[in-house]
PDB file of C-alpha atoms in Angstrom:
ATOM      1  CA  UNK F 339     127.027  50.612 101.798  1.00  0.00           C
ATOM      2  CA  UNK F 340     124.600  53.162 103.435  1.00  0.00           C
ATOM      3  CA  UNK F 341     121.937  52.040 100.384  1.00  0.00           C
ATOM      4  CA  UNK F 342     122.204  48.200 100.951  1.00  0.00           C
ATOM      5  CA  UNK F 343     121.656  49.247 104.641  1.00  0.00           C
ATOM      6  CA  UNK F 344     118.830  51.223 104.183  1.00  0.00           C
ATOM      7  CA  UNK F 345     117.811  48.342 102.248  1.00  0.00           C
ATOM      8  CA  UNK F 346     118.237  45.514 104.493  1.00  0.00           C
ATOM      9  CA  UNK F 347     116.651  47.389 106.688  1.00  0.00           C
ATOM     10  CA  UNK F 348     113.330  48.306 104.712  1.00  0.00           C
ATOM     11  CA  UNK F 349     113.208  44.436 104.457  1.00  0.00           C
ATOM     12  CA  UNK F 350     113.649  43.747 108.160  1.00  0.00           C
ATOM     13  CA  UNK F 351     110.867  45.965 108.945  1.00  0.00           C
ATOM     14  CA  UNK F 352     107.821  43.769 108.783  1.00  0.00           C
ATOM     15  CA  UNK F 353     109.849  41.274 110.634  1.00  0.00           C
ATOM     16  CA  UNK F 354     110.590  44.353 113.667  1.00  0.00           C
ATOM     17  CA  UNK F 355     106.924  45.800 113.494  1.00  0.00           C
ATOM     18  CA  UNK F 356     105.394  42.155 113.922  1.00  0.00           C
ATOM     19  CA  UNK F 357     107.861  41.506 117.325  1.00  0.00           C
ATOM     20  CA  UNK F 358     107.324  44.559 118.543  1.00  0.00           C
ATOM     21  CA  UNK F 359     103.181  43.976 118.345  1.00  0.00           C
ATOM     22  CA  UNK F 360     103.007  40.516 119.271  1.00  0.00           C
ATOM     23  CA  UNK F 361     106.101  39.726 121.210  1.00  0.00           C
ATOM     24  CA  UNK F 362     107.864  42.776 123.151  1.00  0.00           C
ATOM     25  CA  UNK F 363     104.141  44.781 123.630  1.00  0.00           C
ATOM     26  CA  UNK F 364     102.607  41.350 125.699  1.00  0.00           C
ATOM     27  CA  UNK F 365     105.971  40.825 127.412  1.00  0.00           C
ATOM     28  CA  UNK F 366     105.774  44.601 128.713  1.00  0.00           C
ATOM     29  CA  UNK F 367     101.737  44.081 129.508  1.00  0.00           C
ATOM     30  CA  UNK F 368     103.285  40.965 131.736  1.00  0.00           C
ATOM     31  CA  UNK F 369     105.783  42.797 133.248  1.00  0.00           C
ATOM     32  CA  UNK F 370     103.081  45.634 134.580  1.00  0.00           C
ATOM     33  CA  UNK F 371     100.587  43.585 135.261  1.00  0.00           C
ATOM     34  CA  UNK F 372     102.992  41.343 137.632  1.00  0.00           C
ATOM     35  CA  UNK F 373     104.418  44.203 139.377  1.00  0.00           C
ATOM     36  CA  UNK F 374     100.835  46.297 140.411  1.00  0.00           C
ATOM     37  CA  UNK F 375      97.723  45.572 141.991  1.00  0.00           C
ATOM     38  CA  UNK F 376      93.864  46.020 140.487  1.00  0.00           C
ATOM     39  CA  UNK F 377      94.323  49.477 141.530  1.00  0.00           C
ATOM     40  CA  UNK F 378      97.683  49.667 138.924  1.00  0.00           C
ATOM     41  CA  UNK F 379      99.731  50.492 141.706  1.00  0.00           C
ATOM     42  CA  UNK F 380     103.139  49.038 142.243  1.00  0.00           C
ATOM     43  CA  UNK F 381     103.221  45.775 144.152  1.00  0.00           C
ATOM     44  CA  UNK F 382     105.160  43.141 144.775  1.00  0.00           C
ATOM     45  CA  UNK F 383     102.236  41.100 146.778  1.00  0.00           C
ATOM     46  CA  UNK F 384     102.001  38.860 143.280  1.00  0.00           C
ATOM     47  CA  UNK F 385     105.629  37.687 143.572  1.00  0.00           C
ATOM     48  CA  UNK F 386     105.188  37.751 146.859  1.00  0.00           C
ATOM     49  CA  UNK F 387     101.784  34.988 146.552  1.00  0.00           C
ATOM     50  CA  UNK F 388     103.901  32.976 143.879  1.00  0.00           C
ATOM     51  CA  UNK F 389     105.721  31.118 146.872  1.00  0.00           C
ATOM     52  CA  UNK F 390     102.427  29.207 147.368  1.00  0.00           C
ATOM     53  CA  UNK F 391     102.606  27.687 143.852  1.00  0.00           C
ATOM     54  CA  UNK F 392     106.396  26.376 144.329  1.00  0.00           C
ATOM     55  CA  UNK F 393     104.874  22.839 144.608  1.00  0.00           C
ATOM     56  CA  UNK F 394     102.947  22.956 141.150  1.00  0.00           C
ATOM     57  CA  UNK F 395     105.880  24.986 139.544  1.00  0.00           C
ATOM     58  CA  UNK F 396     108.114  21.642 140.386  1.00  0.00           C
ATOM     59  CA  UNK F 397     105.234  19.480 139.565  1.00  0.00           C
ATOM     60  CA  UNK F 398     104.946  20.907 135.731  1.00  0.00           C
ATOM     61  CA  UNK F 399     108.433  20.710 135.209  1.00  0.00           C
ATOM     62  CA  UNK F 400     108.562  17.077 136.567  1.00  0.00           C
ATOM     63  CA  UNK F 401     105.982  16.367 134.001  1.00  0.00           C
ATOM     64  CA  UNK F 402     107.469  18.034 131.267  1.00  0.00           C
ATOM     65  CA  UNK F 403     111.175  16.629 131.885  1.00  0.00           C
ATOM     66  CA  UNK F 404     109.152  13.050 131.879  1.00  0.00           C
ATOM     67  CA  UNK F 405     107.122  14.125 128.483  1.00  0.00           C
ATOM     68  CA  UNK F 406     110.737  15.355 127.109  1.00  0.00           C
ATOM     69  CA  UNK F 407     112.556  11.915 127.724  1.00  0.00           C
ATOM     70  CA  UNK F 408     109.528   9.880 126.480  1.00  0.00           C
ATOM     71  CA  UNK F 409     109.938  11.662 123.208  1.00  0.00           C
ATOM     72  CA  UNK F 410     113.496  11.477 122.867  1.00  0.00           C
ATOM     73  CA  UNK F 411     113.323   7.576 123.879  1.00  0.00           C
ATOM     74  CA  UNK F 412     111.087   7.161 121.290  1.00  0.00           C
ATOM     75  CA  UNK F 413     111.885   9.565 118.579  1.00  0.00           C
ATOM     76  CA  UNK F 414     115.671   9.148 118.217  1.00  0.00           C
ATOM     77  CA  UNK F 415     115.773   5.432 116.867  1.00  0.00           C
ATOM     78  CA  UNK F 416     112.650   6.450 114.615  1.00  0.00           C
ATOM     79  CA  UNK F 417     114.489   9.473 113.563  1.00  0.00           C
ATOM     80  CA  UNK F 418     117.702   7.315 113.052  1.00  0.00           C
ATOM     81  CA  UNK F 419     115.733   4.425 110.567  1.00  0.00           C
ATOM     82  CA  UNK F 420     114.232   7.056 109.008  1.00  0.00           C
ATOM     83  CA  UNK F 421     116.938   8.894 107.626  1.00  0.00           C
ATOM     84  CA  UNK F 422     118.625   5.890 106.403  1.00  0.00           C
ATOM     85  CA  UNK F 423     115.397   4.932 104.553  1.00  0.00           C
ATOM     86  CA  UNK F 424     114.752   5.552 101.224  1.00  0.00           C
ATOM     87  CA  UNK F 425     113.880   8.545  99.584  1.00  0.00           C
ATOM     88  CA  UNK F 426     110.409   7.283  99.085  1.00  0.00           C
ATOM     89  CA  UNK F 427     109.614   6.032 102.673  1.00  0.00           C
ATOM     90  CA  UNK F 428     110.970   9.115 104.655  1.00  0.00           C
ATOM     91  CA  UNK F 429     108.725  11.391 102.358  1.00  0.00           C
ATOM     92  CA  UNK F 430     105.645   9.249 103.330  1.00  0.00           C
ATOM     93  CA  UNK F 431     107.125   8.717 106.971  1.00  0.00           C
ATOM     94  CA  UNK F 432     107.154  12.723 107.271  1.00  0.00           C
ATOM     95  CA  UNK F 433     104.018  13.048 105.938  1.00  0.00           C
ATOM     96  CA  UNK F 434     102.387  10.739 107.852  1.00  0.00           C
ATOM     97  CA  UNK F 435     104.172  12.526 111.656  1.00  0.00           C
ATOM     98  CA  UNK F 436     102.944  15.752 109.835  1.00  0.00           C
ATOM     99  CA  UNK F 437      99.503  14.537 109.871  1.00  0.00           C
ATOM    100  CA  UNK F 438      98.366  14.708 113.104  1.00  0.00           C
ATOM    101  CA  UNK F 439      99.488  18.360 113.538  1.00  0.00           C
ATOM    102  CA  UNK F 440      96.862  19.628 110.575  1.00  0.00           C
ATOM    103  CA  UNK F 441      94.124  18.432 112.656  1.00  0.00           C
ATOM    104  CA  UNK F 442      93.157  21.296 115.858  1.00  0.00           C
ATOM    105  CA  UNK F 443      95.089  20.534 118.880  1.00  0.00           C
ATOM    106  CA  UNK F 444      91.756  20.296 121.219  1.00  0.00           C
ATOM    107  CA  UNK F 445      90.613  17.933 118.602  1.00  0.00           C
ATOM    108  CA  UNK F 446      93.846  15.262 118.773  1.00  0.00           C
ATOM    109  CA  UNK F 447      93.486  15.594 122.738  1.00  0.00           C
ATOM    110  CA  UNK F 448      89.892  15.189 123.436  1.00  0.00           C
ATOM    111  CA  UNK F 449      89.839  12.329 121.113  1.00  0.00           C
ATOM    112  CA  UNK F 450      91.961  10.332 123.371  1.00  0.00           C
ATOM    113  CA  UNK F 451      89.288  10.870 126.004  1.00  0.00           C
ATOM    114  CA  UNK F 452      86.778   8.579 123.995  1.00  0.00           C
ATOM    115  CA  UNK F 453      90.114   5.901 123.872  1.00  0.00           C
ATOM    116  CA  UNK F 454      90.981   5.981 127.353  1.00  0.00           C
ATOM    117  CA  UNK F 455      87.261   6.075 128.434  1.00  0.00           C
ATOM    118  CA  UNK F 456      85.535   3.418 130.450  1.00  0.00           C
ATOM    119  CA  UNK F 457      83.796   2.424 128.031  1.00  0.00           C
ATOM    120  CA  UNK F 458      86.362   3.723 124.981  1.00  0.00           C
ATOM    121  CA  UNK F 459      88.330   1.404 122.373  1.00  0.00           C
ATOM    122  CA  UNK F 460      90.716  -0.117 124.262  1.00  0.00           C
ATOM    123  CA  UNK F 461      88.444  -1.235 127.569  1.00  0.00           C
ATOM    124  CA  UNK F 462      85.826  -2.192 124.457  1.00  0.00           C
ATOM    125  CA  UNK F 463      88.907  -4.793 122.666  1.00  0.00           C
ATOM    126  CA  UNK F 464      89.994  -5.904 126.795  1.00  0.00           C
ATOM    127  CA  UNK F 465      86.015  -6.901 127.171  1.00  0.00           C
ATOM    128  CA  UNK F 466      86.318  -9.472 124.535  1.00  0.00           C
ATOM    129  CA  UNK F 467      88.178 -11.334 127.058  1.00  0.00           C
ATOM    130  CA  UNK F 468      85.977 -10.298 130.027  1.00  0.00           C
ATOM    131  CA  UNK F 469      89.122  -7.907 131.044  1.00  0.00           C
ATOM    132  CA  UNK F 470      88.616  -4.328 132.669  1.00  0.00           C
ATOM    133  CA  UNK F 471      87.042  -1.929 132.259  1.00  0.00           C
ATOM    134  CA  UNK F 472      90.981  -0.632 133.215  1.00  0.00           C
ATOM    135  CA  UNK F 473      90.789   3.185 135.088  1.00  0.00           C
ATOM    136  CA  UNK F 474      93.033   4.782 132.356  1.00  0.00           C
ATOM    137  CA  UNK F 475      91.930   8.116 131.709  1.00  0.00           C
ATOM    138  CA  UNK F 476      91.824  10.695 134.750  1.00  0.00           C
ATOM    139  CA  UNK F 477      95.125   9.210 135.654  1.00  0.00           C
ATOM    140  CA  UNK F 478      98.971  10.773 135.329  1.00  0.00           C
ATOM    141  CA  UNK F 479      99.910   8.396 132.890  1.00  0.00           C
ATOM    142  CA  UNK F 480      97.078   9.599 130.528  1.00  0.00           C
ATOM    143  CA  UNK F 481      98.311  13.296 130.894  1.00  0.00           C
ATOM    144  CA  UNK F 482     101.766  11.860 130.036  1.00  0.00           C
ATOM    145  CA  UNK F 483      99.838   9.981 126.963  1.00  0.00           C
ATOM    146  CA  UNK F 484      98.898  13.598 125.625  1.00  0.00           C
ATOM    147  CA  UNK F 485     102.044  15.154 126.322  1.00  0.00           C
ATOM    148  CA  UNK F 486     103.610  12.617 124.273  1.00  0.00           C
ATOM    149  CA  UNK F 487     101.170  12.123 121.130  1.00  0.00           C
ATOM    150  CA  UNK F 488     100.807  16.075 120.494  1.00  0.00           C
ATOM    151  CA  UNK F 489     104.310  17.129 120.955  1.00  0.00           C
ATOM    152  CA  UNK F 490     106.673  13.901 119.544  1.00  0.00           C
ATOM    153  CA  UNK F 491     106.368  15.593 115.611  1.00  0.00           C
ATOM    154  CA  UNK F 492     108.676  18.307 117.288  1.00  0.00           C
ATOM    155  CA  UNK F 493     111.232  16.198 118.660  1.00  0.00           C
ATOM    156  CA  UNK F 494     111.138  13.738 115.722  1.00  0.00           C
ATOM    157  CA  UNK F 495     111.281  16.219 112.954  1.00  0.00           C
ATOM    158  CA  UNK F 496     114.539  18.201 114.235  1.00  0.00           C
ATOM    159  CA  UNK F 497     116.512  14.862 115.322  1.00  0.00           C
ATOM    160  CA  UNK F 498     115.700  13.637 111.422  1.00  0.00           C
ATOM    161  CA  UNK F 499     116.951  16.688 109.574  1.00  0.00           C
ATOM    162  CA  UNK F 500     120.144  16.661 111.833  1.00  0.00           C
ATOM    163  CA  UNK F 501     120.978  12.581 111.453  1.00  0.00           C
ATOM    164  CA  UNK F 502     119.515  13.105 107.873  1.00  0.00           C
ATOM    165  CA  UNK F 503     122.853  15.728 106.894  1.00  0.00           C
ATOM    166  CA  UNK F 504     125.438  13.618 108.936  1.00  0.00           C
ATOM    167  CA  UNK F 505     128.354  13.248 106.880  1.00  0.00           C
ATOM    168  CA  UNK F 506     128.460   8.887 106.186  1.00  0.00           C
ATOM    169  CA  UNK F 507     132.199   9.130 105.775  1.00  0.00           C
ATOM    170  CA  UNK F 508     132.953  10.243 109.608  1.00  0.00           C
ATOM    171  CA  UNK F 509     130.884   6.825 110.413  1.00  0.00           C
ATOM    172  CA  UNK F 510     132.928   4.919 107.796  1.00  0.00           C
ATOM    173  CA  UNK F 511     135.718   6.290 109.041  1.00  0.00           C
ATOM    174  CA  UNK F 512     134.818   5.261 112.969  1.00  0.00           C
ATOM    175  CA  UNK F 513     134.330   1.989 111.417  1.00  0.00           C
ATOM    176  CA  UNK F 514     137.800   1.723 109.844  1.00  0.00           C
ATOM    177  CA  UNK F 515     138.820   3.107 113.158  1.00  0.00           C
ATOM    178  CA  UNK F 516     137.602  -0.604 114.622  1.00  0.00           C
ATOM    179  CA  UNK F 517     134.659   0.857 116.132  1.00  0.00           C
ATOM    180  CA  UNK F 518     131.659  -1.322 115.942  1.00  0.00           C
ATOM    181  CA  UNK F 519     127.911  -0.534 115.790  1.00  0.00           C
ATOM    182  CA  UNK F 520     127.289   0.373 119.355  1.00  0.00           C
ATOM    183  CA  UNK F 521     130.739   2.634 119.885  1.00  0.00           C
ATOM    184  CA  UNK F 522     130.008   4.603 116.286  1.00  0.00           C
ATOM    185  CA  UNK F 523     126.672   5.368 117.721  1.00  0.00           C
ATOM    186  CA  UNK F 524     128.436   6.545 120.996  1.00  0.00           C
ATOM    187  CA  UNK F 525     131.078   8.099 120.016  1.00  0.00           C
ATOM    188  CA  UNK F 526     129.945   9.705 116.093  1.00  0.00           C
ATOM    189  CA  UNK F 527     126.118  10.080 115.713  1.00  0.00           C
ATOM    190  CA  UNK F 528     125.254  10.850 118.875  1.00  0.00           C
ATOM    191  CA  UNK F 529     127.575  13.763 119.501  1.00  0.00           C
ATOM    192  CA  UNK F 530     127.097  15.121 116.082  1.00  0.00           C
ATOM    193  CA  UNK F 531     123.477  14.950 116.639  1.00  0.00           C
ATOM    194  CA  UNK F 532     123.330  17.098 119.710  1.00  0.00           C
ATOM    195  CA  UNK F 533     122.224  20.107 117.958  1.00  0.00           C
ATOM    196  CA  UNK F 534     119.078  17.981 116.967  1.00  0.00           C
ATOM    197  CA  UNK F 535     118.551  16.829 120.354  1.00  0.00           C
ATOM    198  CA  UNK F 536     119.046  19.799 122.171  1.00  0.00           C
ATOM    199  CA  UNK F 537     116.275  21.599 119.333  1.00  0.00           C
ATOM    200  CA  UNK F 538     113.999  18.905 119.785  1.00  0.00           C
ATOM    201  CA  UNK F 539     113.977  18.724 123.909  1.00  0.00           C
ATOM    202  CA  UNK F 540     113.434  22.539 123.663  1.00  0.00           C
ATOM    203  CA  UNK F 541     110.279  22.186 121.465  1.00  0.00           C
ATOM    204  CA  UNK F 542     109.066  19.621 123.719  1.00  0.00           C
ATOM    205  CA  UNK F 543     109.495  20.799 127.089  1.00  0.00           C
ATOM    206  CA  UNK F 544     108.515  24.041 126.864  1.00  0.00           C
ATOM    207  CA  UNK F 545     105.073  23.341 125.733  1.00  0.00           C
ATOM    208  CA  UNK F 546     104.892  20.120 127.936  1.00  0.00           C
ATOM    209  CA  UNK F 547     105.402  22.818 131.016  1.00  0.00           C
ATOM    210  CA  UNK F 548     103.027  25.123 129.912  1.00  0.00           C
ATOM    211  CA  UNK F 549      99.970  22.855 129.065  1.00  0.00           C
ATOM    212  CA  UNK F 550      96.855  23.342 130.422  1.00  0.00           C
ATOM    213  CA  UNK F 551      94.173  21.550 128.178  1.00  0.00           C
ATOM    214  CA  UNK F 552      95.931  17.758 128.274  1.00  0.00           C
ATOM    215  CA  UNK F 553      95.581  18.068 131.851  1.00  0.00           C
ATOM    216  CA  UNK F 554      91.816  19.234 132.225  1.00  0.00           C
ATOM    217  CA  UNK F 555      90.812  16.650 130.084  1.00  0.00           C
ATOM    218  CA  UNK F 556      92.621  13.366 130.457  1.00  0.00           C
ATOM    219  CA  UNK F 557      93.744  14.236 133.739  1.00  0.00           C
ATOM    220  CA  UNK F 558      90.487  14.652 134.738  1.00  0.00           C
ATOM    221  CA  UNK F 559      91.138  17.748 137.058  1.00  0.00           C
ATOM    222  CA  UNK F 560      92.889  15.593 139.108  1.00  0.00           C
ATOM    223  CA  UNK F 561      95.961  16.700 138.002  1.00  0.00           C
ATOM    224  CA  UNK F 562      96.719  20.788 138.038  1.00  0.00           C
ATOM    225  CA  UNK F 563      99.896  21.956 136.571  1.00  0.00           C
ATOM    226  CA  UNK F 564     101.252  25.458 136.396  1.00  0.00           C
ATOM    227  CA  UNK F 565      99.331  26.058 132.756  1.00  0.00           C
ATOM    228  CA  UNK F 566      95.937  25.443 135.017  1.00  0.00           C
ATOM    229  CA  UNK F 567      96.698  27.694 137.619  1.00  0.00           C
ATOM    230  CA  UNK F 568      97.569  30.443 135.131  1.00  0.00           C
ATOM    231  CA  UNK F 569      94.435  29.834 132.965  1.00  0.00           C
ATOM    232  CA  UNK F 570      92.401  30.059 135.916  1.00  0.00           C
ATOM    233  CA  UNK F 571      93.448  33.235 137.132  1.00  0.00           C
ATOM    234  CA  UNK F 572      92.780  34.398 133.803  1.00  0.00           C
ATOM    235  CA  UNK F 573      89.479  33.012 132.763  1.00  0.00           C
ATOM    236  CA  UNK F 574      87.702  31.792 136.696  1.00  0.00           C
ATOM    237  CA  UNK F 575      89.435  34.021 139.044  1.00  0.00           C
ATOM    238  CA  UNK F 576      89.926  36.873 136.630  1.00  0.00           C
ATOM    239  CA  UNK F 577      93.159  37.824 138.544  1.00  0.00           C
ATOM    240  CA  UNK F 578      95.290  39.141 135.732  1.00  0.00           C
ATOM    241  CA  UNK F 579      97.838  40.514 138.242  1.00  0.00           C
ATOM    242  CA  UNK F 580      98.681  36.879 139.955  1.00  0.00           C
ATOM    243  CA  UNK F 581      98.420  35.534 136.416  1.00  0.00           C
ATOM    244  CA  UNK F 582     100.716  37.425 134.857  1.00  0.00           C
ATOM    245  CA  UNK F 583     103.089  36.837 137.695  1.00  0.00           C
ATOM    246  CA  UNK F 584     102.949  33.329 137.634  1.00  0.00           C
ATOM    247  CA  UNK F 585     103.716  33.650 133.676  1.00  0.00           C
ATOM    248  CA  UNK F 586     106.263  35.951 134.287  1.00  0.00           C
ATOM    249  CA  UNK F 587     108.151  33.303 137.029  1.00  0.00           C
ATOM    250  CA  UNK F 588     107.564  30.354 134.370  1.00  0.00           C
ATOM    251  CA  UNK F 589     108.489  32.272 131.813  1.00  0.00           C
ATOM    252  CA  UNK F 590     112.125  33.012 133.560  1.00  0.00           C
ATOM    253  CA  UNK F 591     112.278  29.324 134.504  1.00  0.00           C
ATOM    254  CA  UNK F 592     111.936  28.353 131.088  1.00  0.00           C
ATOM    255  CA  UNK F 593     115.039  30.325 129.930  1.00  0.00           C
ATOM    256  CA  UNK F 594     116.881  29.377 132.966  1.00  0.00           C
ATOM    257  CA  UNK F 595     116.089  25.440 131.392  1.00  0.00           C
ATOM    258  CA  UNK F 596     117.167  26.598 128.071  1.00  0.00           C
ATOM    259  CA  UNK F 597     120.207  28.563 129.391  1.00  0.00           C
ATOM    260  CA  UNK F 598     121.765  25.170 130.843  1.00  0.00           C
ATOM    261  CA  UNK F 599     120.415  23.487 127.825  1.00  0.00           C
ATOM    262  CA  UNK F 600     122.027  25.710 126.048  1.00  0.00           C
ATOM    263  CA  UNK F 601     125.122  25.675 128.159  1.00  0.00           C
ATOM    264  CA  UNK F 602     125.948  22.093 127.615  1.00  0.00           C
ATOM    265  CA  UNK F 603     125.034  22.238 123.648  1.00  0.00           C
ATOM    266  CA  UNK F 604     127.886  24.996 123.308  1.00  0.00           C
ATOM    267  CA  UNK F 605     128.410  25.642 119.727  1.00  0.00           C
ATOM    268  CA  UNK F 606     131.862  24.479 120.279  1.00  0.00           C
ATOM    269  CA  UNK F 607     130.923  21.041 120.794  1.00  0.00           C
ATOM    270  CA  UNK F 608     128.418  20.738 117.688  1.00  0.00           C
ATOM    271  CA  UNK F 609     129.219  18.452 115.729  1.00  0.00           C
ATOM    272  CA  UNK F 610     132.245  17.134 118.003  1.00  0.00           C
ATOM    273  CA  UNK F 611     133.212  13.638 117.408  1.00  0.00           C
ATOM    274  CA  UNK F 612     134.368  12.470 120.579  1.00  0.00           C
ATOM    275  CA  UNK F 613     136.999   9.641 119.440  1.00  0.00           C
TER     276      UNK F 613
END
């Protein structure tokens, strides 16, 4: 026992050293810089300034929560077709959502810039009929746009491979049961796809709240969100104390979000069939 343990734990070392560098070492660089000043004395002045931001705090995670249910909207049915598709299509399908995320992030969001432009693709195709030009980029719903385009793979791919491993018999047997089409969805594939969901709105929204470079560029900066402020005080204001407070109060609201998320996606209830 004590060699497999020494063993295990030879193997687990790469996977400690690498947290402790690039996870628990920023997080404690955070934490210092959040509670001093530029002198490095303690402070709570940073918290303190944070109260000023409580309008762009709410106004990230209203965009985010919108991002989140655009994907899920939208990805769920996809996700749903797809993994009753054959084996053929959902390898090309999944190839082709994967294909957008080899290409540079900056890359698949500034190119929507020359789409949404006054003089992009779409206000080019509405001038053939002497429509527009339409004021589409620099606008919320563009910011939105971006949210959606770069971070849907995430919530498409989890909901897939959960649907994907559903057992068919539970729906066959919810169909024996007399339920039709619409009460199997409510009652079987929708509860056992939870786990899906709730892995999908998590890879979603936490980005989505975070974001800084959709917003600067289709938004115009018109629109600031907590991920400006933050890279501001970084790279403009060179405040690294305020910054890594407001980092530190996002990054506690996140978890908070995925607490309740978590909360209401107990593992008790995955995979419940609620007949």
């Amino acid at each position: 026992m004590k060699k497999s343990s020494f063993v295990q734990t030879v193997l687990n070392s790469p996977y400690i050293i690498w947290s402790a560098i690039f996870v628990i070492v920023p997080l404690l660089m955070v934490i210092y810089y959040a509670f001093t000043n530029e002198s490095g004395d303690f402070s709570l002045n940073n918290i303190i300034e944070i109260k000023d931001y409580a309008s762009t705090f709410l106004l990230s995670v209203g965009y985010g929560a919108v991002a989140t249910f655009i994907c899920l909207i939208l990805a769920y049915p996809f996700a749903y077709f797809l993994s009753h598709s054959g084996a053929s299509f959902q390898r090309m399908s999944i190839m082709l959502v994967m294909l957008p995320m080899w290409m540079s992030f900056l890359i698949r969001t500034y190119s929507w810039m020359t789409i949404l432009g006054d003089s992009g693709l779409i206000n080019r195709f509405l001038g053939l009929f002497s429509i527009g030009p339409a004021a589409m980029l620099n606008t919320p719903q563009a910011v939105i746009l971006g949210m959606v385009y770069n971070f849907l793979p995430y919530m498409i791919l989890p909901l897939y491979t959960v649907i994907s491993k559903m057992d068919g018999s539970l729906i066959e047997a919810a169909q024996d049961l007399g339920c039709g089409k619409l009460q199997t969805l409510k009652k079987v594939v929708l509860p056992l796809s939870v786990p899906g969901i709730a892995s999908g709105v998590t890879m979603v929204f936490v980005p989505s709240v975070s974001t800084f470079y959709i917003t600067q560029k289709l938004g115009g900066g018109q629109i600031t969100l907590i991920g400006d402020v933050i890279e501001g005080q970084f790279q403009t204001a060179y405040n690294y104390n305020l910054g890594a407070a407001l980092s530190l109060v996002l990054m506690v609201m996140i978890l908070i979000c995925l607490g309740v998320l978590g909360y209401f996606t107990d593992d008790k209830d995955d995979g419940g069939v609620l007949m």
